[in-house]
JSON list of C-alpha atoms in Angstrom, two decimals:
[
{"chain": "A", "resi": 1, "resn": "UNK", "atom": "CA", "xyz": [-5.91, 8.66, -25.17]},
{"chain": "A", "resi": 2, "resn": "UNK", "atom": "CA", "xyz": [-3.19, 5.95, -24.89]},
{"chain": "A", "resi": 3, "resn": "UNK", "atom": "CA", "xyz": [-0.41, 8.53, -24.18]},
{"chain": "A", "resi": 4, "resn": "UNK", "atom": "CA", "xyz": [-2.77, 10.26, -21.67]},
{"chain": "A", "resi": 5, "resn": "UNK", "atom": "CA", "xyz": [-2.98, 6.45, -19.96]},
{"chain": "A", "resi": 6, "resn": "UNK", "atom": "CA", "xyz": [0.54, 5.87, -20.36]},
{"chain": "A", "resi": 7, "resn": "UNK", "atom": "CA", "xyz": [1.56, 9.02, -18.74]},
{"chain": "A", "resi": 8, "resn": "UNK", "atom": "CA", "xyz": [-1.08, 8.22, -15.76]},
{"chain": "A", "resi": 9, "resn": "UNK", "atom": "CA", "xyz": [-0.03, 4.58, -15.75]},
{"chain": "A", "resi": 10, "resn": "UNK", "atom": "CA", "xyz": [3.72, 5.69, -14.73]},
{"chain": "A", "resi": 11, "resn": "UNK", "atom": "CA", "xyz": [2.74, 8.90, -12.77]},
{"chain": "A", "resi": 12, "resn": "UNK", "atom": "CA", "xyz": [0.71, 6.41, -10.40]},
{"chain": "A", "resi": 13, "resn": "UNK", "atom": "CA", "xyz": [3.01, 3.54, -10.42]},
{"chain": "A", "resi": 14, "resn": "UNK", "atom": "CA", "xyz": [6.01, 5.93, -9.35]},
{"chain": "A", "resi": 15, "resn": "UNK", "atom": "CA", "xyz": [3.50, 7.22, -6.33]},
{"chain": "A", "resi": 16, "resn": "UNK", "atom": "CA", "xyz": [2.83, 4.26, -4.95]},
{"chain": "A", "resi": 17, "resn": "UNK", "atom": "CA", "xyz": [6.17, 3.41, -5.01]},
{"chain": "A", "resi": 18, "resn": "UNK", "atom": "CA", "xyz": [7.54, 6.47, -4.00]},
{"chain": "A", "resi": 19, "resn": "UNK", "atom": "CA", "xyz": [5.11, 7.20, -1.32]},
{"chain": "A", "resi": 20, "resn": "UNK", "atom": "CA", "xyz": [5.06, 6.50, 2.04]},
{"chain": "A", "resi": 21, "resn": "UNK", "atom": "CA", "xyz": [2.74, 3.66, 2.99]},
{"chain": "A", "resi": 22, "resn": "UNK", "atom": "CA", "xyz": [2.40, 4.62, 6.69]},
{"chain": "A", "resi": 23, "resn": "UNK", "atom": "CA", "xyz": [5.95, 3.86, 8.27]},
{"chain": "A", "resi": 24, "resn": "UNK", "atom": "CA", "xyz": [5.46, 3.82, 12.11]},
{"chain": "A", "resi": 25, "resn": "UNK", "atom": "CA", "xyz": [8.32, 5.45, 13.35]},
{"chain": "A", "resi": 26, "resn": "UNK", "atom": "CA", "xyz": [10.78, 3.40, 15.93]},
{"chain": "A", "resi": 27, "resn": "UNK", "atom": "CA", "xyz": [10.52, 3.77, 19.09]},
{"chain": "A", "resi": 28, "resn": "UNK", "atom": "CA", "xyz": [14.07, 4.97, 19.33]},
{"chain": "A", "resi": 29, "resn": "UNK", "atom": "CA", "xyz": [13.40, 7.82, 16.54]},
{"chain": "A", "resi": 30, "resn": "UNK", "atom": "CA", "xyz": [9.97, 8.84, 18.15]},
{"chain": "A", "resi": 31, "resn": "UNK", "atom": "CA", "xyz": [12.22, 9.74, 21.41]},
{"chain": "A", "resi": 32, "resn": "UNK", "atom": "CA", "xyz": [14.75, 11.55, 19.37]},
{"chain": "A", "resi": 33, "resn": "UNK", "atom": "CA", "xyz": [13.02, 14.05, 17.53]},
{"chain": "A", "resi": 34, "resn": "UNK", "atom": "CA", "xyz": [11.37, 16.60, 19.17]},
{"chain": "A", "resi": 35, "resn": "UNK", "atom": "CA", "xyz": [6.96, 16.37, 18.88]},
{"chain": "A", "resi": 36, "resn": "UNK", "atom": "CA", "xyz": [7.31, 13.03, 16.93]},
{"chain": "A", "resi": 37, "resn": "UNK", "atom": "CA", "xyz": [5.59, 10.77, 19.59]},
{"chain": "A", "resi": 38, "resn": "UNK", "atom": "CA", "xyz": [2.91, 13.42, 19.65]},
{"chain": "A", "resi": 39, "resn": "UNK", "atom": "CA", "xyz": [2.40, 13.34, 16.08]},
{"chain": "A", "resi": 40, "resn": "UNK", "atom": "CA", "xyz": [1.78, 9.42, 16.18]},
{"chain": "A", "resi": 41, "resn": "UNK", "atom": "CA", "xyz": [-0.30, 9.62, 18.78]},
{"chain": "A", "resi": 42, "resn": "UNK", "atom": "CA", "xyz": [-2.22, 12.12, 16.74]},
{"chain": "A", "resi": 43, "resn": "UNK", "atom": "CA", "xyz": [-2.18, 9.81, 13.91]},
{"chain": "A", "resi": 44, "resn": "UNK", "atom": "CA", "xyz": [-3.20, 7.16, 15.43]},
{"chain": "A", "resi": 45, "resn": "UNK", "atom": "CA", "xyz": [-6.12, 8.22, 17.33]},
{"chain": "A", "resi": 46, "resn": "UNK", "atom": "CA", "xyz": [-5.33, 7.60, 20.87]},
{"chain": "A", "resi": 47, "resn": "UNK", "atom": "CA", "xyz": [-3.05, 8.50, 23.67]},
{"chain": "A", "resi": 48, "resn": "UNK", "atom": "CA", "xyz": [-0.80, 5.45, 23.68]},
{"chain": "A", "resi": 49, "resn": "UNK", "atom": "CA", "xyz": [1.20, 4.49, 26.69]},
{"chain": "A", "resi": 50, "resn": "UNK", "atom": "CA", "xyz": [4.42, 6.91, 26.83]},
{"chain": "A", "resi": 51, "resn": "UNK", "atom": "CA", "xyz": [7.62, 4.95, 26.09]},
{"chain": "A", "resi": 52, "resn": "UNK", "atom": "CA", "xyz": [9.99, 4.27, 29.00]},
{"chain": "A", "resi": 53, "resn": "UNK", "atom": "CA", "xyz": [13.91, 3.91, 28.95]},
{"chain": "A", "resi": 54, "resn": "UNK", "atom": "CA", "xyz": [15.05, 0.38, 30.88]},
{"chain": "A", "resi": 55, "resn": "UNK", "atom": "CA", "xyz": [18.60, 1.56, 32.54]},
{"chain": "A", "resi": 56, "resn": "UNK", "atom": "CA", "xyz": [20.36, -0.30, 29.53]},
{"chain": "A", "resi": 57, "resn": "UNK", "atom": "CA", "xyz": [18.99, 2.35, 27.13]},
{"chain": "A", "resi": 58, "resn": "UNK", "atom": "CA", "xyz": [16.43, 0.19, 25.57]},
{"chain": "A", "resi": 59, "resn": "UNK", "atom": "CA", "xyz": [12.72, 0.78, 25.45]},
{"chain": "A", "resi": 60, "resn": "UNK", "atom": "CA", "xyz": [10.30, -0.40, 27.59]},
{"chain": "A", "resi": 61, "resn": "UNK", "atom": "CA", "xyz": [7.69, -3.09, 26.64]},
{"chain": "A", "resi": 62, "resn": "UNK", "atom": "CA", "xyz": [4.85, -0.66, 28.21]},
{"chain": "A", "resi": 63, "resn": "UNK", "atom": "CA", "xyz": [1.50, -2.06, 29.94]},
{"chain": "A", "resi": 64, "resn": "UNK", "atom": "CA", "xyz": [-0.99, -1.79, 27.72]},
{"chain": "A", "resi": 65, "resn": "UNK", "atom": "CA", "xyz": [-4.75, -1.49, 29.08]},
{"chain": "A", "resi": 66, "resn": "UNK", "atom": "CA", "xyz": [-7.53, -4.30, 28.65]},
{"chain": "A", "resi": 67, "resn": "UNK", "atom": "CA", "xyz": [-9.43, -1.57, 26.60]},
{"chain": "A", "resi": 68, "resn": "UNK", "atom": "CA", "xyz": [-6.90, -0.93, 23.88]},
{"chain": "A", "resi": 69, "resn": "UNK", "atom": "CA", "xyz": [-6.09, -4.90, 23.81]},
{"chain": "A", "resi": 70, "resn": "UNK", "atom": "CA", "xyz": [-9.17, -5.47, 23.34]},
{"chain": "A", "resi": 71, "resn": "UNK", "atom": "CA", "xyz": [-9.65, -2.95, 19.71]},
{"chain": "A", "resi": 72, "resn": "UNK", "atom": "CA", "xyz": [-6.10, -4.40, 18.95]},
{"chain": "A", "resi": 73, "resn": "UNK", "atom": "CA", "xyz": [-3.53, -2.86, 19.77]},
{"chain": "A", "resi": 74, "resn": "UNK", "atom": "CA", "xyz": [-0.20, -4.84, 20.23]},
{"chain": "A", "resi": 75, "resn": "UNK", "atom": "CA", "xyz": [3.52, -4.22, 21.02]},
{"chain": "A", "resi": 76, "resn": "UNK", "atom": "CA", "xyz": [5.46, -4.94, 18.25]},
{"chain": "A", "resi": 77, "resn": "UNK", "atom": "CA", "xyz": [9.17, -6.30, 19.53]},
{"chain": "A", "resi": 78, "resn": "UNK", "atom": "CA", "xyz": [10.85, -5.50, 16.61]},
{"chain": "A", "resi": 79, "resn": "UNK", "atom": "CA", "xyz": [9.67, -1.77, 16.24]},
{"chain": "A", "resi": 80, "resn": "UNK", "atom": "CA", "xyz": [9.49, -1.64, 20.02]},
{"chain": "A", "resi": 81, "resn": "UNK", "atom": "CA", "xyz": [5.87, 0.81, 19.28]},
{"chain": "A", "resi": 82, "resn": "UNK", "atom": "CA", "xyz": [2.71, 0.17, 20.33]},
{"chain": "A", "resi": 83, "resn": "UNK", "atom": "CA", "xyz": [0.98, -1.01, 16.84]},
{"chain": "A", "resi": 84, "resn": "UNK", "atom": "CA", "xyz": [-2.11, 0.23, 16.32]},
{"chain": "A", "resi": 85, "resn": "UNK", "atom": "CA", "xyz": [-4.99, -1.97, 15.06]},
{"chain": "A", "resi": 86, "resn": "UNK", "atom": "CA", "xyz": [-4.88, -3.06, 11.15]},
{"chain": "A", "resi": 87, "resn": "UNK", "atom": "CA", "xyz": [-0.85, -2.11, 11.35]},
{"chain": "A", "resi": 88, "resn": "UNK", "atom": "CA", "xyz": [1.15, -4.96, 10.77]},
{"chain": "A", "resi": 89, "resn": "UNK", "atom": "CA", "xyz": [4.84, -4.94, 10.77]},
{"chain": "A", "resi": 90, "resn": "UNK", "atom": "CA", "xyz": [6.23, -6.05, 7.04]},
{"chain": "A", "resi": 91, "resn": "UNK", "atom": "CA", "xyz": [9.26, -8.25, 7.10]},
{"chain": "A", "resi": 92, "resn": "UNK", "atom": "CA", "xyz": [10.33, -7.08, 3.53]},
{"chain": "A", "resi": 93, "resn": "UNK", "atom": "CA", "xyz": [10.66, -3.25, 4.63]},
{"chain": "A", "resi": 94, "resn": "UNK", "atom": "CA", "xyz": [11.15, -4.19, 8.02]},
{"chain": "A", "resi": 95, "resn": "UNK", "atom": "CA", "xyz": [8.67, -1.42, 9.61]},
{"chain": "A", "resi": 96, "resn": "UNK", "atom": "CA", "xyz": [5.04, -0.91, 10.83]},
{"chain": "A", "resi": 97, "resn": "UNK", "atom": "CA", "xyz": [2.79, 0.19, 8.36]},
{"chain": "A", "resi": 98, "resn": "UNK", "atom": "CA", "xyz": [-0.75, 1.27, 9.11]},
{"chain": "A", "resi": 99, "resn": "UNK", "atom": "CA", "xyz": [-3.71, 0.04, 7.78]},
{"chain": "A", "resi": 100, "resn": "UNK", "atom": "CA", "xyz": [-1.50, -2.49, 5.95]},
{"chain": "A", "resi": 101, "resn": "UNK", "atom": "CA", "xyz": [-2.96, -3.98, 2.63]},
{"chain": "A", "resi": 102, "resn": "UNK", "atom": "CA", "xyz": [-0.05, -6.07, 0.91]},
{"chain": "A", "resi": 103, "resn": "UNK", "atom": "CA", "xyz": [3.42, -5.64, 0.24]},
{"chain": "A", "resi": 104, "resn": "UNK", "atom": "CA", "xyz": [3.88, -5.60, -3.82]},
{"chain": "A", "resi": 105, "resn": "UNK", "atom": "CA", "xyz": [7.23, -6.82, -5.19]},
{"chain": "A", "resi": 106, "resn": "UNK", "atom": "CA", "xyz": [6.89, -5.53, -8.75]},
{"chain": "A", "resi": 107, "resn": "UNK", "atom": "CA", "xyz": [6.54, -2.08, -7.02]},
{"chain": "A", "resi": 108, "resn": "UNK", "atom": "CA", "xyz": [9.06, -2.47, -4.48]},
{"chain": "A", "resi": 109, "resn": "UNK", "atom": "CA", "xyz": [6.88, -0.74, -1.87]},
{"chain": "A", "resi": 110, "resn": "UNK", "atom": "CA", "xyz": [3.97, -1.75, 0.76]},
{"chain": "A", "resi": 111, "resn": "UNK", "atom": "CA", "xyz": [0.51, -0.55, 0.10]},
{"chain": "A", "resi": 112, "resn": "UNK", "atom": "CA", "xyz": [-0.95, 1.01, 3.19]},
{"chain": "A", "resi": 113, "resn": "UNK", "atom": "CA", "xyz": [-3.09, 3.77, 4.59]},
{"chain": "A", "resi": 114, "resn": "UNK", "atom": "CA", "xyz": [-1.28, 6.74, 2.38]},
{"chain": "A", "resi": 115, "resn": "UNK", "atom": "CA", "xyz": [-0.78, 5.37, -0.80]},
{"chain": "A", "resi": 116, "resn": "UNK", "atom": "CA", "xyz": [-3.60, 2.77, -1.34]},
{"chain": "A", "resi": 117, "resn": "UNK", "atom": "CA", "xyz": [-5.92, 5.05, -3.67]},
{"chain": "A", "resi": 118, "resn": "UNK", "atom": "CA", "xyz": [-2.52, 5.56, -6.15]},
{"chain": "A", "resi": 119, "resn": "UNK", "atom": "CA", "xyz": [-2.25, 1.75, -5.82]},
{"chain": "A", "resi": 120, "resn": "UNK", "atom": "CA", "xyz": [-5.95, 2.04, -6.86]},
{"chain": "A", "resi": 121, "resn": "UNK", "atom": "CA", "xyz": [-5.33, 4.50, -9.02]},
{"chain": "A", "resi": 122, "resn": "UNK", "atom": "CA", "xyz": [-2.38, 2.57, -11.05]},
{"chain": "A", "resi": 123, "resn": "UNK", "atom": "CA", "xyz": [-4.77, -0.43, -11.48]},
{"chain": "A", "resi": 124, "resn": "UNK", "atom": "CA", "xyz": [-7.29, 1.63, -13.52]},
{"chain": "A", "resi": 125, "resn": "UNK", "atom": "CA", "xyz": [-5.08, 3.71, -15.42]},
{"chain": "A", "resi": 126, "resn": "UNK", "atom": "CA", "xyz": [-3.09, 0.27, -16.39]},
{"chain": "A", "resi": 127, "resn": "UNK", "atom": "CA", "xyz": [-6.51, -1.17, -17.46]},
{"chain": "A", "resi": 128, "resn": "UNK", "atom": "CA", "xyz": [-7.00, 1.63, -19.60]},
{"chain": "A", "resi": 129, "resn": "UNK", "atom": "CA", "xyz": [-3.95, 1.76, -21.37]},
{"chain": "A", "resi": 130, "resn": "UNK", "atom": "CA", "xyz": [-4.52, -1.77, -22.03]},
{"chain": "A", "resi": 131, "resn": "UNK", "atom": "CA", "xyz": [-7.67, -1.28, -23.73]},
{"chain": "A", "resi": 132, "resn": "UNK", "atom": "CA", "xyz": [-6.17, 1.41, -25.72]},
{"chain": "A", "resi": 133, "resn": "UNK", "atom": "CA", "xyz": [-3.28, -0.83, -26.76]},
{"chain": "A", "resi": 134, "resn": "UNK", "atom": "CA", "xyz": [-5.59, -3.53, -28.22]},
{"chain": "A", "resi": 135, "resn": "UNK", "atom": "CA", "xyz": [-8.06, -1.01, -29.66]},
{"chain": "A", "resi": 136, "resn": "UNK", "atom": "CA", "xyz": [-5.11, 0.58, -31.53]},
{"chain": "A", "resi": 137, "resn": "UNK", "atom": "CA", "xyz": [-3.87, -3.09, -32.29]},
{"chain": "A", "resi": 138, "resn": "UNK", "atom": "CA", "xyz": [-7.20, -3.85, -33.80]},
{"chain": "A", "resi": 139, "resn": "UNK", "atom": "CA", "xyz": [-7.75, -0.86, -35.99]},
{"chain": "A", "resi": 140, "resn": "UNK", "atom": "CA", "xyz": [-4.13, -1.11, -37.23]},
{"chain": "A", "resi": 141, "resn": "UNK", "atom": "CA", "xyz": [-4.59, -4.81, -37.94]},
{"chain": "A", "resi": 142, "resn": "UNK", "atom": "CA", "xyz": [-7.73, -4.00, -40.17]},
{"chain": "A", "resi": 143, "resn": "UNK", "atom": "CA", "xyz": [-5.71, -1.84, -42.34]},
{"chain": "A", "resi": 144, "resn": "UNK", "atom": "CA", "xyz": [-3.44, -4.84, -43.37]},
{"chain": "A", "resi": 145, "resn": "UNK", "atom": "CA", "xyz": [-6.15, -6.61, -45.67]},
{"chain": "A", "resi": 146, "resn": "UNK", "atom": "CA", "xyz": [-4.74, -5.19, -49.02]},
{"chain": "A", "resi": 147, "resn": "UNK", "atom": "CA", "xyz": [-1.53, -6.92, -47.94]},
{"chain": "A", "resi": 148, "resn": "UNK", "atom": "CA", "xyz": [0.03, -10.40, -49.19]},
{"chain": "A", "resi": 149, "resn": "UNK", "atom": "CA", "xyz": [-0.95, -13.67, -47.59]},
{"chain": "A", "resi": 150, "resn": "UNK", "atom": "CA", "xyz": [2.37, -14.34, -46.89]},
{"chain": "A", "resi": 151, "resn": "UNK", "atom": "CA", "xyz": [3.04, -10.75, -44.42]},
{"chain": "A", "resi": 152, "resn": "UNK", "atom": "CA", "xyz": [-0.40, -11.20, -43.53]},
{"chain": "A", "resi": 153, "resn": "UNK", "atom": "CA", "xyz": [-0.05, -14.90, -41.62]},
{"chain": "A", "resi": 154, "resn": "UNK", "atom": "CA", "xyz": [3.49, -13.39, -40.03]},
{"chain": "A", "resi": 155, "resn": "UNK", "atom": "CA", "xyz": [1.51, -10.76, -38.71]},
{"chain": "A", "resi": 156, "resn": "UNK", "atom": "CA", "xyz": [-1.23, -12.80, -37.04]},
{"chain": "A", "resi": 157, "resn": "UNK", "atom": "CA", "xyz": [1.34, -15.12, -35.80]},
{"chain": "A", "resi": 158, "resn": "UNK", "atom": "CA", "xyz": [3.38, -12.41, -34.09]},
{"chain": "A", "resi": 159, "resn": "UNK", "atom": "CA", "xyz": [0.16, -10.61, -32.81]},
{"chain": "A", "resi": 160, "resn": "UNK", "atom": "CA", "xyz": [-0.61, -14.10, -31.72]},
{"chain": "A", "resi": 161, "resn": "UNK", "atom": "CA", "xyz": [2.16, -14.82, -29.73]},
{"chain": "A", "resi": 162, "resn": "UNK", "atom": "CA", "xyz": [2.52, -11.12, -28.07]},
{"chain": "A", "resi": 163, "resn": "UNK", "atom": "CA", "xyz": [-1.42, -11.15, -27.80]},
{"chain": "A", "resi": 164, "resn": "UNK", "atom": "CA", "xyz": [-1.46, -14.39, -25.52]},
{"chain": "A", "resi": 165, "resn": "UNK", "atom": "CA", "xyz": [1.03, -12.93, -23.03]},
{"chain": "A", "resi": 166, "resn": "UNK", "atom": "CA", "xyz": [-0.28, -9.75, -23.02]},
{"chain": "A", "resi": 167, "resn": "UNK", "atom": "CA", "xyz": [-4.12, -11.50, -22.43]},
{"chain": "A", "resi": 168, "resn": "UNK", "atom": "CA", "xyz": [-2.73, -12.85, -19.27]},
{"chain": "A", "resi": 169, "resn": "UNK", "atom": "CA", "xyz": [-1.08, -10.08, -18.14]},
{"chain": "A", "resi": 170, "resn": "UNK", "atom": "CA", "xyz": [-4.89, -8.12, -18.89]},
{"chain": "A", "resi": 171, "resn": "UNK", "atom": "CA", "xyz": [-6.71, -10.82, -16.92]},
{"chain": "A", "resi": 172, "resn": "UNK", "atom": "CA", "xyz": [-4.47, -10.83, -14.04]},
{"chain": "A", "resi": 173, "resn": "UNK", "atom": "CA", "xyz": [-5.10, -6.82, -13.99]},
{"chain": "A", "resi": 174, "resn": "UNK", "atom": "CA", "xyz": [-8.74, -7.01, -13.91]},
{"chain": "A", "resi": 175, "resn": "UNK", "atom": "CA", "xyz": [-8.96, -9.65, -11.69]},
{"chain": "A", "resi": 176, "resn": "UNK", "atom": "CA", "xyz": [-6.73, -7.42, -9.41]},
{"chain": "A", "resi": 177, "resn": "UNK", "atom": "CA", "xyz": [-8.21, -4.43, -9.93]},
{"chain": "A", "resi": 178, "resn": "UNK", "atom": "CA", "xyz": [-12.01, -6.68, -9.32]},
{"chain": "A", "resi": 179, "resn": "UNK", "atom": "CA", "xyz": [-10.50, -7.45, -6.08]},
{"chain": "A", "resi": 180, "resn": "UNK", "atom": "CA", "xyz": [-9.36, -4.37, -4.45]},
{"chain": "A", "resi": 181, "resn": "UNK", "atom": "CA", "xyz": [-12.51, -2.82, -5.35]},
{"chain": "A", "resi": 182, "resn": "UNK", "atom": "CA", "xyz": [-14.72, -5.16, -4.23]},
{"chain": "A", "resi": 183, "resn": "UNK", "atom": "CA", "xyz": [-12.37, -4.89, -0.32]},
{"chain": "A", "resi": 184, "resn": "UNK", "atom": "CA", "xyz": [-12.40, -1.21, -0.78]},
{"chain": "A", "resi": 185, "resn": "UNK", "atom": "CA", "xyz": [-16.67, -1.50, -0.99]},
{"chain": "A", "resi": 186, "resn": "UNK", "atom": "CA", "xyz": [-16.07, -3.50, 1.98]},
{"chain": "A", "resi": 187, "resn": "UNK", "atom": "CA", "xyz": [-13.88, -1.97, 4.30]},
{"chain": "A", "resi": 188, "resn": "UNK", "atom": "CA", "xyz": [-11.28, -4.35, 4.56]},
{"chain": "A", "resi": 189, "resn": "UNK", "atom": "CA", "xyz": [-7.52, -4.91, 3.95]},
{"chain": "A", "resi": 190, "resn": "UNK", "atom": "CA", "xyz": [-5.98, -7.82, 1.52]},
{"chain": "A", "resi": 191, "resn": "UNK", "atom": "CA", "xyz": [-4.34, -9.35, 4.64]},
{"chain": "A", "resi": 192, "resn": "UNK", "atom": "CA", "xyz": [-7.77, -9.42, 6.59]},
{"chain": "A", "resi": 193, "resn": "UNK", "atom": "CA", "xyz": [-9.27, -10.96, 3.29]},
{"chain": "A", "resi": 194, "resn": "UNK", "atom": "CA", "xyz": [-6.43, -13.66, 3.45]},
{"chain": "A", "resi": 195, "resn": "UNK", "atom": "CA", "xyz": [-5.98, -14.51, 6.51]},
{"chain": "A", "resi": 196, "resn": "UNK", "atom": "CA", "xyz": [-9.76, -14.35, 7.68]},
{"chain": "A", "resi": 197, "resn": "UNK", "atom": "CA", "xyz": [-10.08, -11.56, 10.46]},
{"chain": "A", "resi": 198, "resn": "UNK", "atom": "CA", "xyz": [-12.12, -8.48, 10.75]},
{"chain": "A", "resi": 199, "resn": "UNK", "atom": "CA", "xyz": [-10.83, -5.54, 12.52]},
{"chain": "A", "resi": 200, "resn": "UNK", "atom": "CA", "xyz": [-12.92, -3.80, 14.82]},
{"chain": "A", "resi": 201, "resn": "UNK", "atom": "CA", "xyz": [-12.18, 0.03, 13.14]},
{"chain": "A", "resi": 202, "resn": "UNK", "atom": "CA", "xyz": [-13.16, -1.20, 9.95]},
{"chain": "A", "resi": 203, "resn": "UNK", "atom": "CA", "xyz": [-14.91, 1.84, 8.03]},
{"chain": "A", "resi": 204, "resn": "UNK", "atom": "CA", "xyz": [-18.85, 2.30, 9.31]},
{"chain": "A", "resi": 205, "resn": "UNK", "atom": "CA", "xyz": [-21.20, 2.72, 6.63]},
{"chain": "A", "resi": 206, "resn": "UNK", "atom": "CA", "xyz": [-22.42, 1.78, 3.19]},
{"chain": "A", "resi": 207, "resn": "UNK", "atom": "CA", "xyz": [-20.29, 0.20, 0.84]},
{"chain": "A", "resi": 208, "resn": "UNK", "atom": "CA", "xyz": [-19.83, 3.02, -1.64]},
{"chain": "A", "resi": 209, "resn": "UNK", "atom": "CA", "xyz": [-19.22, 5.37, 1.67]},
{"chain": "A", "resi": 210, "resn": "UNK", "atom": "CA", "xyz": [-16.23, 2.73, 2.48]},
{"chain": "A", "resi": 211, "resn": "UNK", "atom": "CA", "xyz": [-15.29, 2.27, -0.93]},
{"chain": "A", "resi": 212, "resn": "UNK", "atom": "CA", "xyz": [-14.89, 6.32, -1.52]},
{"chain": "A", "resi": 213, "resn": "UNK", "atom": "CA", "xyz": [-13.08, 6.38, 2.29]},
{"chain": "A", "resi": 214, "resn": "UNK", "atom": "CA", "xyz": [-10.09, 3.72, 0.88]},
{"chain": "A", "resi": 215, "resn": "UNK", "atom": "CA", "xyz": [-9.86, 5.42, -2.82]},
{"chain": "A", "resi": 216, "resn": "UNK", "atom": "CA", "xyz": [-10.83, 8.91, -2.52]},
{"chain": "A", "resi": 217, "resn": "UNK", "atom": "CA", "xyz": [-10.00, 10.06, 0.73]},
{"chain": "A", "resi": 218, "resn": "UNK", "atom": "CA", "xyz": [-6.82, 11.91, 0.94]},
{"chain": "A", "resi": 219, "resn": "UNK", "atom": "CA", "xyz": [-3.52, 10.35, 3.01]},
{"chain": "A", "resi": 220, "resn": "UNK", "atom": "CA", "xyz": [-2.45, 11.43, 6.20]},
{"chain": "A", "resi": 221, "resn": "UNK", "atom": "CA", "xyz": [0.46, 13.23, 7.05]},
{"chain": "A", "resi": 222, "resn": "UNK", "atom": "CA", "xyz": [3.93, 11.52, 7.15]},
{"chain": "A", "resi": 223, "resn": "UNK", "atom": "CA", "xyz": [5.49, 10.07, 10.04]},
{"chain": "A", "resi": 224, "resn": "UNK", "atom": "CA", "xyz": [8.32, 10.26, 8.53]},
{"chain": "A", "resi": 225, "resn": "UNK", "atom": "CA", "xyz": [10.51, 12.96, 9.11]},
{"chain": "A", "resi": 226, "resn": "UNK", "atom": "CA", "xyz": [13.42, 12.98, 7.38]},
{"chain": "A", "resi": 227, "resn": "UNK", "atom": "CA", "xyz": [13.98, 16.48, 7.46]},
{"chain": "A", "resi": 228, "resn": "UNK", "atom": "CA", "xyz": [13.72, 16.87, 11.06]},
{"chain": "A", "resi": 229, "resn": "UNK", "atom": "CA", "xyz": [16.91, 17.22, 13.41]},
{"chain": "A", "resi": 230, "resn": "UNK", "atom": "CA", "xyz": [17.90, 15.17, 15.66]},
{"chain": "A", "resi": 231, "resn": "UNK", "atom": "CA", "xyz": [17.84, 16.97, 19.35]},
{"chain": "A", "resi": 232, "resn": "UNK", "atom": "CA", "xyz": [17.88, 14.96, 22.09]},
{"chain": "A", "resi": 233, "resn": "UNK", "atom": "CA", "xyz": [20.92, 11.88, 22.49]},
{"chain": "A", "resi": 234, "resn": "UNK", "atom": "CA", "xyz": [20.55, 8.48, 20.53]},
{"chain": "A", "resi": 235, "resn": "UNK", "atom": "CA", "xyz": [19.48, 5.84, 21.96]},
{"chain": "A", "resi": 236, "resn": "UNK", "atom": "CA", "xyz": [21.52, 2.43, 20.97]}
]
């Protein structure tokens, strides 16, 4: 069981890191690749305003209508992309991400709409490998009885001092992983949670319909398309 948790523990920390949280593409790159602004208009759920070239080459803060202001959407200056609502642009990775929850150092990655259930996902397999540690701990430790005194009392003071950092390092997991799924059972983001706002698309329904929407639904397609060729001129 612990190897089966370790294995899960790094399989799900290396997709949340490796995945794709929900990059926005730039402006500039949605006008460069051919059916790109189409996609993230797709993705996004509504026809946005089509981007405009100023005679300098740059794009065009567009107009946006009262209706779409009003469910949130906002022009992002840096991106230069019309940000949809619950997309916020992270100043670590320097892009829009959708339905952005937190950006997470230790990870080196954002958590947003496409990899939030492997965040999820990491959080439980890490508490389980964690219990498995300390159960095998425990029954190892009750084999040492027959031992001396002496190795006995270095034993519990070296279990001691590993135990108390790895105790905080188990309550700071559960309390994370407490968190996320109580915002997952209600439809909301760790930024919204933070900073006090409710978006108007937040997930309809019950809490265990929202809570299997964030962890169990699976993650749109990428905006991100690496692959693609370039086929019309770059814009500086």
């Amino acid at each position: 069981f612990a190897a089966m948790a370790l294995f899960s523990t790094v399989g799900f920390m290396l997709l949340t890191s490796c995945t794709d949280p929900g990059i926005l593409p730039r402006a500039r790159l949605q006008l460069m690749v051919d059916g790109l602004e189409e996609q993230v208009a797709a993705v996004v759920g509504v026809n946005l305003p089509e981007i405009e070239i100023d005679p300098h080459g740059h794009p065009m803060r567009p107009e946006l209508p009262e209706d779409l202001r009003a469910r949130g959407y906002k022009w992002c200056d840096t991106c230069q992309v019309v940000r949809p609502p619950r997309a916020t642009h992270c100043r670590f990775c320097d892009n829009c991400v959708l339905t952005f929850d937190h950006h997470c150092p230790f990870l080196g990655n954002c958590v947003g709409k496409r990899n939030y259930a492997y965040f999820n996902a990491f959080l439980m397999s890490t508490l389980c490998l964690i219990v498995s540690v300390f159960a095998g701990a425990a029954i190892w430790f009750s084999g040492t009885e027959g031992q001396s005194v002496l190795k006995r009392t270095w034993v519990v003071v070296m279990l001691g001092i590993v135990g108390f950092a790895i105790a905080v390092l188990v309550i700071g997991v559960i309390v994370l992983f407490i968190f996320h799924l109580v915002l997952s059972c209600m439809g909301r983001t760790t930024k919204e949670a933070l900073t006090g706002r409710r978006s108007a698309t937040t997930t309809p329904g019950s809490p265990a319909a929202r809570s299997s929407h964030s962890i169990c639904s699976l993650p749109p397609p990428s905006l991100v398309r690496a692959r693609d060729r370039v086929t019309k001129p770059c814009i500086t």
